[in-house]
Coordinates of C-alpha atoms in Angstrom, one line a residue:
X42 CA -74.6 122.6 -133.6
X43 CA -73.0 120.4 -131.1
X44 CA -69.4 121.0 -130.1
X45 CA -67.0 118.0 -130.7
X46 CA -65.8 116.6 -127.4
X47 CA -62.3 117.4 -126.3
X48 CA -60.1 114.2 -126.7
X49 CA -58.9 114.5 -123.1
X50 CA -62.5 114.7 -121.8
X51 CA -63.5 111.8 -124.1
X52 CA -60.7 109.7 -122.8
X53 CA -61.7 110.5 -119.2
X54 CA -65.3 109.6 -119.9
X55 CA -64.4 106.3 -121.5
X56 CA -62.1 105.5 -118.5
X57 CA -65.0 106.0 -116.3
X58 CA -66.9 103.4 -118.3
X59 CA -64.2 100.9 -117.8
X60 CA -63.0 101.6 -114.3
X61 CA -64.6 98.8 -112.4
X62 CA -62.9 95.5 -112.1
X63 CA -64.6 92.2 -112.9
X64 CA -64.7 91.2 -109.2
X65 CA -67.1 94.1 -108.5
X66 CA -69.2 93.4 -111.6
X67 CA -71.4 96.3 -110.9
X68 CA -71.5 99.7 -112.4
X69 CA -71.1 102.9 -110.5
X70 CA -73.9 105.5 -110.4
X71 CA -72.1 107.4 -113.2
X72 CA -71.9 104.4 -115.4
X73 CA -75.5 103.3 -114.8
X74 CA -77.0 106.0 -116.9
X75 CA -74.6 105.3 -119.8
X76 CA -75.3 101.6 -119.6
X77 CA -79.0 102.3 -119.7
X78 CA -78.5 104.3 -122.9
X79 CA -76.5 101.4 -124.4
X80 CA -79.5 99.1 -123.8
X81 CA -78.2 97.0 -121.0
X82 CA -81.2 97.7 -118.8
X83 CA -82.7 100.5 -116.7
X84 CA -83.4 98.9 -113.4
X85 CA -80.7 98.7 -110.8
X86 CA -76.9 98.5 -111.4
X87 CA -75.9 95.7 -113.8
X88 CA -72.6 94.5 -115.2
X89 CA -71.4 96.2 -118.3
X90 CA -71.6 93.9 -121.2
X91 CA -68.3 92.8 -122.9
X92 CA -69.4 94.1 -126.3
X93 CA -69.9 97.6 -124.8
X94 CA -66.5 97.4 -123.0
X95 CA -64.9 96.6 -126.3
X96 CA -66.6 99.5 -128.0
X97 CA -65.5 101.8 -125.2
X98 CA -61.9 100.6 -125.6
X99 CA -62.1 101.3 -129.3
X100 CA -63.3 104.8 -128.6
X101 CA -60.6 105.3 -126.0
X102 CA -57.9 104.3 -128.5
X103 CA -59.5 106.5 -131.1
X104 CA -59.4 109.5 -128.7
X105 CA -55.7 108.9 -127.8
X106 CA -54.7 108.7 -131.5
X107 CA -56.7 111.8 -132.4
X108 CA -55.1 113.7 -129.5
X109 CA -51.7 112.7 -130.9
X110 CA -52.5 114.2 -134.3
X111 CA -53.6 111.0 -136.2
X112 CA -56.7 111.0 -138.5
X113 CA -58.8 108.0 -137.4
X114 CA -61.7 106.4 -139.3
X115 CA -63.9 103.4 -138.8
X116 CA -64.7 101.0 -141.6
X117 CA -68.3 101.3 -142.9
X118 CA -68.7 97.5 -143.2
X119 CA -67.6 94.6 -141.1
X120 CA -64.0 94.2 -142.3
X121 CA -61.8 92.2 -140.0
X122 CA -60.2 95.3 -138.5
X123 CA -61.5 98.0 -136.2
X124 CA -59.9 101.3 -137.2
X125 CA -58.1 103.0 -140.1
X126 CA -55.3 105.3 -139.0
X127 CA -53.9 108.0 -141.3
X128 CA -50.6 109.8 -140.7
X129 CA -49.9 112.2 -143.5
X130 CA -51.1 109.8 -146.1
X131 CA -49.7 106.6 -144.5
X132 CA -52.6 104.3 -143.8
X133 CA -52.7 101.4 -141.3
X134 CA -55.5 99.1 -140.4
X135 CA -55.8 98.4 -136.6
X136 CA -57.2 95.3 -135.0
X137 CA -57.9 96.1 -131.3
X138 CA -57.6 93.6 -128.6
X139 CA -57.7 94.2 -124.8
X140 CA -57.2 92.4 -121.6
X141 CA -58.1 93.4 -118.0
X142 CA -57.2 90.1 -116.3
X143 CA -53.8 88.7 -115.4
X144 CA -53.2 85.0 -115.5
X145 CA -50.6 83.1 -113.5
X146 CA -48.4 80.5 -115.1
X147 CA -48.8 77.3 -113.0
X148 CA -45.1 76.3 -113.4
X149 CA -43.7 79.6 -112.3
X150 CA -44.6 82.7 -110.4
X151 CA -44.9 84.8 -113.5
X152 CA -48.2 86.6 -114.2
X153 CA -49.1 87.7 -117.7
X154 CA -51.8 89.1 -119.8
X155 CA -53.1 86.7 -122.5
X156 CA -54.3 88.3 -125.8
X157 CA -55.8 86.3 -128.7
X158 CA -54.0 87.6 -131.8
X159 CA -55.5 85.4 -134.5
X160 CA -52.8 86.7 -136.8
X161 CA -52.3 83.6 -138.9
X162 CA -54.1 84.6 -142.1
X163 CA -57.2 86.1 -140.4
X164 CA -58.3 89.7 -140.5
X165 CA -56.4 91.8 -143.1
X166 CA -55.1 94.2 -140.5
X167 CA -51.7 95.7 -140.4
X168 CA -51.2 96.7 -136.8
X169 CA -52.4 94.9 -133.6
X170 CA -53.4 97.4 -130.9
X171 CA -53.3 95.7 -127.5
X172 CA -54.7 97.6 -124.7
X173 CA -54.1 96.4 -121.1
X174 CA -56.9 98.0 -119.2
X175 CA -55.6 97.6 -115.6
X176 CA -52.1 98.9 -116.6
X177 CA -53.5 101.7 -118.9
X178 CA -50.9 100.7 -121.5
X179 CA -51.3 100.4 -125.3
X180 CA -49.0 98.2 -127.4
X181 CA -49.0 98.8 -131.2
X182 CA -47.5 95.7 -132.8
X183 CA -47.0 95.4 -136.5
X184 CA -48.6 92.3 -138.3
X185 CA -45.2 90.9 -139.4
X186 CA -44.1 90.6 -135.7
X187 CA -47.1 88.5 -134.7
X188 CA -48.1 86.9 -138.1
X189 CA -47.5 83.3 -136.9
X190 CA -48.7 83.8 -133.4
X191 CA -52.2 82.7 -132.2
X192 CA -52.0 84.1 -128.6
X193 CA -49.7 86.7 -127.1
X194 CA -48.5 86.6 -123.5
X195 CA -47.4 89.9 -122.1
X196 CA -45.7 89.4 -118.7
X197 CA -46.3 91.7 -115.8
X198 CA -43.3 93.4 -114.3
X199 CA -40.8 91.5 -116.5
X200 CA -39.2 92.4 -119.8
X201 CA -41.1 91.3 -122.8
X202 CA -40.3 90.9 -126.5
X203 CA -43.1 93.4 -127.0
X204 CA -41.6 96.2 -124.9
X205 CA -40.4 98.1 -128.1
X206 CA -44.1 98.4 -129.1
X207 CA -45.3 99.8 -125.7
X208 CA -46.9 103.2 -126.3
X209 CA -44.9 103.5 -129.5
X210 CA -47.2 105.6 -131.7
X211 CA -44.4 106.1 -134.3
X212 CA -45.2 102.5 -135.5
X213 CA -48.2 104.1 -137.2
X214 CA -46.1 106.6 -139.2
X215 CA -44.9 103.8 -141.6
X216 CA -47.0 101.3 -143.6
X217 CA -47.1 97.8 -142.3

């Protein structure tokens, strides 16, 4: 039988899949083999497709949650959420979003990450998991905090109304 991968190793491996910036738009030698297995092509180094990056981020978040003692499942059908997280019988449905590109506000010098929440009546999820790739930060935001928000703006280097949800895994220990 195959040994289950260690969550720390799995997180490292997934980080390697996501490590290149968009400006480079090429995969490293380590990533080329994985990308070929995912079906992106076998000749030369090619950009990783966004769908694959999204799947890798889902697995990265899964590995982090498992390492912290949560039981994580994936829905067997397309359901409007990405993961089901169980903490001692408390279930939450996670919708995962990510951003790796900062945007600058034209009117000020503030840079921020923009995340499409689609919270207004779409999805049936209970917690929005926002992963900022370049900062290596995960925000776990309950639905009721963003229920009327279409797009989140998380500023870089400035306080944010979402700071209470930054790396706050305890959010998943109560039902939302």
